[in-house]
């Protein structure tokens, strides 16, 4: 978990703002971990489910950024599925969404909620993928994006699921 946290919350990642180059690097990192663990891809293009993150800025002008949820699945042939998720985006350099407006332009690392949450998701994915136990449930692992902009990644997934929500 420490390895994941150190990478995702590093200054090099510049806070992983939705639509940034750093969020794309984080998405690839998560996807590579899912591949390493042998999770089944459950996005629309491999593990990725792209969507437009639409939100309003303080000027009330609509803004759109491209975002991606990263989705992996462990199919144990069970009737029910447990979803384990967290978000991997953060407020970046604090231009929008940061609570402390005096820190705009500074890196908001996001280690406390989202990077640590994704580290937990990745560790649970690794554990359940490698424990050699056929569990009584399936597992759907989702790394949500655009959550700092208004819970947009999780909303998009619920509106466009890739696993029947009746089994969740």
PDB file of C-alpha atoms in Angstrom:
ATOM      1  CA  UNK A   1       0.000   0.000   0.000  1.00  0.00           C
ATOM      2  CA  UNK A   2       2.845   2.351   0.817  1.00  0.00           C
ATOM      3  CA  UNK A   3       4.250   1.943  -2.713  1.00  0.00           C
ATOM      4  CA  UNK A   4       0.915   2.925  -4.281  1.00  0.00           C
ATOM      5  CA  UNK A   5       0.430   5.857  -1.920  1.00  0.00           C
ATOM      6  CA  UNK A   6       3.960   7.128  -2.466  1.00  0.00           C
ATOM      7  CA  UNK A   7       3.475   7.080  -6.247  1.00  0.00           C
ATOM      8  CA  UNK A   8      -0.045   8.517  -6.436  1.00  0.00           C
ATOM      9  CA  UNK A   9       0.439  11.288  -3.855  1.00  0.00           C
ATOM     10  CA  UNK A  10       3.917  12.336  -4.986  1.00  0.00           C
ATOM     11  CA  UNK A  11       4.618  15.935  -5.984  1.00  0.00           C
ATOM     12  CA  UNK A  12       5.409  14.623  -9.472  1.00  0.00           C
ATOM     13  CA  UNK A  13       1.696  13.780  -9.857  1.00  0.00           C
ATOM     14  CA  UNK A  14       0.733  17.434  -9.198  1.00  0.00           C
ATOM     15  CA  UNK A  15      -2.474  16.486  -7.399  1.00  0.00           C
ATOM     16  CA  UNK A  16      -4.043  14.442 -10.244  1.00  0.00           C
ATOM     17  CA  UNK A  17      -6.631  16.986 -11.379  1.00  0.00           C
ATOM     18  CA  UNK A  18      -9.336  15.586 -13.685  1.00  0.00           C
ATOM     19  CA  UNK A  19      -8.242  15.950 -17.305  1.00  0.00           C
ATOM     20  CA  UNK A  20      -4.567  16.503 -16.457  1.00  0.00           C
ATOM     21  CA  UNK A  21      -1.616  14.545 -17.806  1.00  0.00           C
ATOM     22  CA  UNK A  22      -0.955  13.318 -14.268  1.00  0.00           C
ATOM     23  CA  UNK A  23      -4.434  11.795 -13.919  1.00  0.00           C
ATOM     24  CA  UNK A  24      -3.757   9.893 -17.150  1.00  0.00           C
ATOM     25  CA  UNK A  25      -0.517   8.564 -15.645  1.00  0.00           C
ATOM     26  CA  UNK A  26      -2.429   7.526 -12.512  1.00  0.00           C
ATOM     27  CA  UNK A  27      -5.061   5.748 -14.648  1.00  0.00           C
ATOM     28  CA  UNK A  28      -2.348   3.795 -16.461  1.00  0.00           C
ATOM     29  CA  UNK A  29      -0.724   2.903 -13.130  1.00  0.00           C
ATOM     30  CA  UNK A  30      -4.020   1.530 -11.765  1.00  0.00           C
ATOM     31  CA  UNK A  31      -4.771  -0.291 -15.005  1.00  0.00           C
ATOM     32  CA  UNK A  32      -1.318  -1.922 -14.972  1.00  0.00           C
ATOM     33  CA  UNK A  33      -1.909  -3.140 -11.416  1.00  0.00           C
ATOM     34  CA  UNK A  34      -5.270  -4.652 -12.461  1.00  0.00           C
ATOM     35  CA  UNK A  35      -3.511  -6.395 -15.357  1.00  0.00           C
ATOM     36  CA  UNK A  36      -0.777  -7.671 -13.031  1.00  0.00           C
ATOM     37  CA  UNK A  37      -3.414  -9.156 -10.701  1.00  0.00           C
ATOM     38  CA  UNK A  38      -5.264 -10.790 -13.607  1.00  0.00           C
ATOM     39  CA  UNK A  39      -8.541  -8.947 -13.097  1.00  0.00           C
ATOM     40  CA  UNK A  40     -11.036  -9.143 -15.945  1.00  0.00           C
ATOM     41  CA  UNK A  41     -11.470  -5.799 -17.695  1.00  0.00           C
ATOM     42  CA  UNK A  42     -14.967  -4.367 -17.208  1.00  0.00           C
ATOM     43  CA  UNK A  43     -14.664  -1.013 -18.906  1.00  0.00           C
ATOM     44  CA  UNK A  44     -15.893  -0.323 -22.409  1.00  0.00           C
ATOM     45  CA  UNK A  45     -12.317  -0.296 -23.763  1.00  0.00           C
ATOM     46  CA  UNK A  46     -10.431  -2.790 -21.673  1.00  0.00           C
ATOM     47  CA  UNK A  47     -10.423  -1.586 -18.082  1.00  0.00           C
ATOM     48  CA  UNK A  48     -11.321   1.977 -19.047  1.00  0.00           C
ATOM     49  CA  UNK A  49     -14.722   3.608 -19.176  1.00  0.00           C
ATOM     50  CA  UNK A  50     -14.367   7.110 -20.619  1.00  0.00           C
ATOM     51  CA  UNK A  51     -16.947   9.808 -19.983  1.00  0.00           C
ATOM     52  CA  UNK A  52     -17.376  13.562 -20.145  1.00  0.00           C
ATOM     53  CA  UNK A  53     -17.200  15.172 -16.716  1.00  0.00           C
ATOM     54  CA  UNK A  54     -19.540  18.171 -16.970  1.00  0.00           C
ATOM     55  CA  UNK A  55     -19.584  20.660 -14.137  1.00  0.00           C
ATOM     56  CA  UNK A  56     -20.160  24.336 -13.471  1.00  0.00           C
ATOM     57  CA  UNK A  57     -17.429  26.686 -12.386  1.00  0.00           C
ATOM     58  CA  UNK A  58     -18.109  29.598 -10.090  1.00  0.00           C
ATOM     59  CA  UNK A  59     -18.848  31.662 -13.207  1.00  0.00           C
ATOM     60  CA  UNK A  60     -21.766  29.251 -13.839  1.00  0.00           C
ATOM     61  CA  UNK A  61     -20.205  28.438 -17.179  1.00  0.00           C
ATOM     62  CA  UNK A  62     -20.418  24.762 -18.137  1.00  0.00           C
ATOM     63  CA  UNK A  63     -17.038  23.085 -18.256  1.00  0.00           C
ATOM     64  CA  UNK A  64     -16.280  19.648 -19.693  1.00  0.00           C
ATOM     65  CA  UNK A  65     -13.253  17.473 -19.055  1.00  0.00           C
ATOM     66  CA  UNK A  66     -12.559  13.986 -20.316  1.00  0.00           C
ATOM     67  CA  UNK A  67     -12.374  11.448 -17.492  1.00  0.00           C
ATOM     68  CA  UNK A  68     -12.017   7.682 -17.118  1.00  0.00           C
ATOM     69  CA  UNK A  69     -13.120   5.161 -14.532  1.00  0.00           C
ATOM     70  CA  UNK A  70     -10.834   2.111 -14.332  1.00  0.00           C
ATOM     71  CA  UNK A  71     -12.791  -1.104 -13.737  1.00  0.00           C
ATOM     72  CA  UNK A  72     -11.622  -4.660 -12.995  1.00  0.00           C
ATOM     73  CA  UNK A  73     -13.576  -7.771 -12.017  1.00  0.00           C
ATOM     74  CA  UNK A  74     -13.011 -11.063 -10.242  1.00  0.00           C
ATOM     75  CA  UNK A  75     -15.671 -13.518 -11.410  1.00  0.00           C
ATOM     76  CA  UNK A  76     -16.187 -16.273  -8.862  1.00  0.00           C
ATOM     77  CA  UNK A  77     -19.360 -17.438 -10.615  1.00  0.00           C
ATOM     78  CA  UNK A  78     -21.404 -16.073  -7.727  1.00  0.00           C
ATOM     79  CA  UNK A  79     -24.867 -14.532  -7.839  1.00  0.00           C
ATOM     80  CA  UNK A  80     -23.773 -11.443  -5.928  1.00  0.00           C
ATOM     81  CA  UNK A  81     -21.017  -8.893  -6.496  1.00  0.00           C
ATOM     82  CA  UNK A  82     -19.299  -6.652  -3.988  1.00  0.00           C
ATOM     83  CA  UNK A  83     -18.086  -3.300  -5.323  1.00  0.00           C
ATOM     84  CA  UNK A  84     -14.853  -1.955  -3.863  1.00  0.00           C
ATOM     85  CA  UNK A  85     -14.041   1.524  -5.067  1.00  0.00           C
ATOM     86  CA  UNK A  86     -12.301   4.797  -4.406  1.00  0.00           C
ATOM     87  CA  UNK A  87     -11.470   7.871  -6.433  1.00  0.00           C
ATOM     88  CA  UNK A  88      -8.061   8.605  -7.875  1.00  0.00           C
ATOM     89  CA  UNK A  89      -8.524  12.232  -8.875  1.00  0.00           C
ATOM     90  CA  UNK A  90      -7.787  15.169  -6.607  1.00  0.00           C
ATOM     91  CA  UNK A  91      -7.907  18.970  -6.893  1.00  0.00           C
ATOM     92  CA  UNK A  92      -4.524  19.261  -8.603  1.00  0.00           C
ATOM     93  CA  UNK A  93      -3.011  22.668  -8.015  1.00  0.00           C
ATOM     94  CA  UNK A  94      -6.086  23.899  -6.215  1.00  0.00           C
ATOM     95  CA  UNK A  95      -7.537  26.003  -9.022  1.00  0.00           C
ATOM     96  CA  UNK A  96     -10.997  24.512  -8.491  1.00  0.00           C
ATOM     97  CA  UNK A  97     -12.460  22.412  -5.716  1.00  0.00           C
ATOM     98  CA  UNK A  98      -9.855  23.118  -3.045  1.00  0.00           C
ATOM     99  CA  UNK A  99     -11.323  24.044   0.319  1.00  0.00           C
ATOM    100  CA  UNK A 100      -8.305  26.114   1.296  1.00  0.00           C
ATOM    101  CA  UNK A 101      -8.348  28.868  -1.320  1.00  0.00           C
ATOM    102  CA  UNK A 102      -5.160  30.427   0.087  1.00  0.00           C
ATOM    103  CA  UNK A 103      -3.192  27.463  -1.350  1.00  0.00           C
ATOM    104  CA  UNK A 104      -4.223  27.888  -4.990  1.00  0.00           C
ATOM    105  CA  UNK A 105      -1.354  27.103  -7.333  1.00  0.00           C
ATOM    106  CA  UNK A 106       0.255  24.765  -4.794  1.00  0.00           C
ATOM    107  CA  UNK A 107       0.161  20.990  -5.186  1.00  0.00           C
ATOM    108  CA  UNK A 108      -2.734  19.331  -3.358  1.00  0.00           C
ATOM    109  CA  UNK A 109      -1.361  15.792  -3.064  1.00  0.00           C
ATOM    110  CA  UNK A 110      -4.575  14.086  -1.955  1.00  0.00           C
ATOM    111  CA  UNK A 111      -2.918  11.423   0.160  1.00  0.00           C
ATOM    112  CA  UNK A 112      -5.555  11.491   2.899  1.00  0.00           C
ATOM    113  CA  UNK A 113      -8.628  10.298   1.039  1.00  0.00           C
ATOM    114  CA  UNK A 114      -8.183   9.367  -2.578  1.00  0.00           C
ATOM    115  CA  UNK A 115      -4.598   8.112  -2.930  1.00  0.00           C
ATOM    116  CA  UNK A 116      -4.955   6.093   0.268  1.00  0.00           C
ATOM    117  CA  UNK A 117      -8.362   4.836  -0.887  1.00  0.00           C
ATOM    118  CA  UNK A 118      -6.943   3.664  -4.213  1.00  0.00           C
ATOM    119  CA  UNK A 119      -4.011   2.050  -2.391  1.00  0.00           C
ATOM    120  CA  UNK A 120      -6.610   0.113  -0.388  1.00  0.00           C
ATOM    121  CA  UNK A 121      -8.529  -0.860  -3.530  1.00  0.00           C
ATOM    122  CA  UNK A 122      -5.340  -2.095  -5.186  1.00  0.00           C
ATOM    123  CA  UNK A 123      -4.295  -4.061  -2.112  1.00  0.00           C
ATOM    124  CA  UNK A 124      -7.726  -5.726  -1.849  1.00  0.00           C
ATOM    125  CA  UNK A 125      -7.649  -6.504  -5.586  1.00  0.00           C
ATOM    126  CA  UNK A 126      -4.230  -8.096  -5.182  1.00  0.00           C
ATOM    127  CA  UNK A 127      -5.336 -10.072  -2.142  1.00  0.00           C
ATOM    128  CA  UNK A 128      -8.555 -11.469  -3.633  1.00  0.00           C
ATOM    129  CA  UNK A 129      -6.942 -12.161  -7.003  1.00  0.00           C
ATOM    130  CA  UNK A 130      -4.051 -14.128  -5.493  1.00  0.00           C
ATOM    131  CA  UNK A 131      -5.457 -15.792  -2.349  1.00  0.00           C
ATOM    132  CA  UNK A 132      -6.319 -19.048  -4.213  1.00  0.00           C
ATOM    133  CA  UNK A 133      -9.779 -19.091  -2.608  1.00  0.00           C
ATOM    134  CA  UNK A 134     -12.956 -19.116  -4.653  1.00  0.00           C
ATOM    135  CA  UNK A 135     -14.948 -16.610  -2.649  1.00  0.00           C
ATOM    136  CA  UNK A 136     -18.748 -16.769  -2.353  1.00  0.00           C
ATOM    137  CA  UNK A 137     -19.119 -13.407  -4.117  1.00  0.00           C
ATOM    138  CA  UNK A 138     -17.673 -11.697  -7.166  1.00  0.00           C
ATOM    139  CA  UNK A 139     -15.615  -8.522  -6.757  1.00  0.00           C
ATOM    140  CA  UNK A 140     -15.847  -5.386  -8.878  1.00  0.00           C
ATOM    141  CA  UNK A 141     -12.984  -2.939  -8.330  1.00  0.00           C
ATOM    142  CA  UNK A 142     -13.563   0.610  -9.561  1.00  0.00           C
ATOM    143  CA  UNK A 143     -11.159   3.543  -9.538  1.00  0.00           C
ATOM    144  CA  UNK A 144     -13.442   6.534 -10.032  1.00  0.00           C
ATOM    145  CA  UNK A 145     -12.402   9.794 -11.649  1.00  0.00           C
ATOM    146  CA  UNK A 146     -13.960  13.276 -11.533  1.00  0.00           C
ATOM    147  CA  UNK A 147     -15.207  12.758  -7.975  1.00  0.00           C
ATOM    148  CA  UNK A 148     -13.708  16.042  -6.755  1.00  0.00           C
ATOM    149  CA  UNK A 149     -15.799  17.816  -9.402  1.00  0.00           C
ATOM    150  CA  UNK A 150     -19.043  16.499  -7.926  1.00  0.00           C
ATOM    151  CA  UNK A 151     -19.016  12.676  -7.625  1.00  0.00           C
ATOM    152  CA  UNK A 152     -19.214  12.452 -11.406  1.00  0.00           C
ATOM    153  CA  UNK A 153     -17.342   9.169 -11.922  1.00  0.00           C
ATOM    154  CA  UNK A 154     -19.504   7.161  -9.534  1.00  0.00           C
ATOM    155  CA  UNK A 155     -22.652   8.812 -10.918  1.00  0.00           C
ATOM    156  CA  UNK A 156     -21.599   7.884 -14.441  1.00  0.00           C
ATOM    157  CA  UNK A 157     -20.965   4.285 -13.427  1.00  0.00           C
ATOM    158  CA  UNK A 158     -24.382   3.910 -11.782  1.00  0.00           C
ATOM    159  CA  UNK A 159     -26.043   5.322 -14.915  1.00  0.00           C
ATOM    160  CA  UNK A 160     -23.887   3.142 -17.242  1.00  0.00           C
ATOM    161  CA  UNK A 161     -22.922   0.004 -15.294  1.00  0.00           C
ATOM    162  CA  UNK A 162     -20.834  -2.760 -16.804  1.00  0.00           C
ATOM    163  CA  UNK A 163     -22.083  -5.322 -14.260  1.00  0.00           C
ATOM    164  CA  UNK A 164     -25.775  -5.855 -13.514  1.00  0.00           C
ATOM    165  CA  UNK A 165     -26.512  -3.615 -10.527  1.00  0.00           C
ATOM    166  CA  UNK A 166     -29.194  -6.080  -9.417  1.00  0.00           C
ATOM    167  CA  UNK A 167     -26.395  -8.414  -8.354  1.00  0.00           C
ATOM    168  CA  UNK A 168     -24.495  -5.745  -6.393  1.00  0.00           C
TER     169      UNK A 168
END
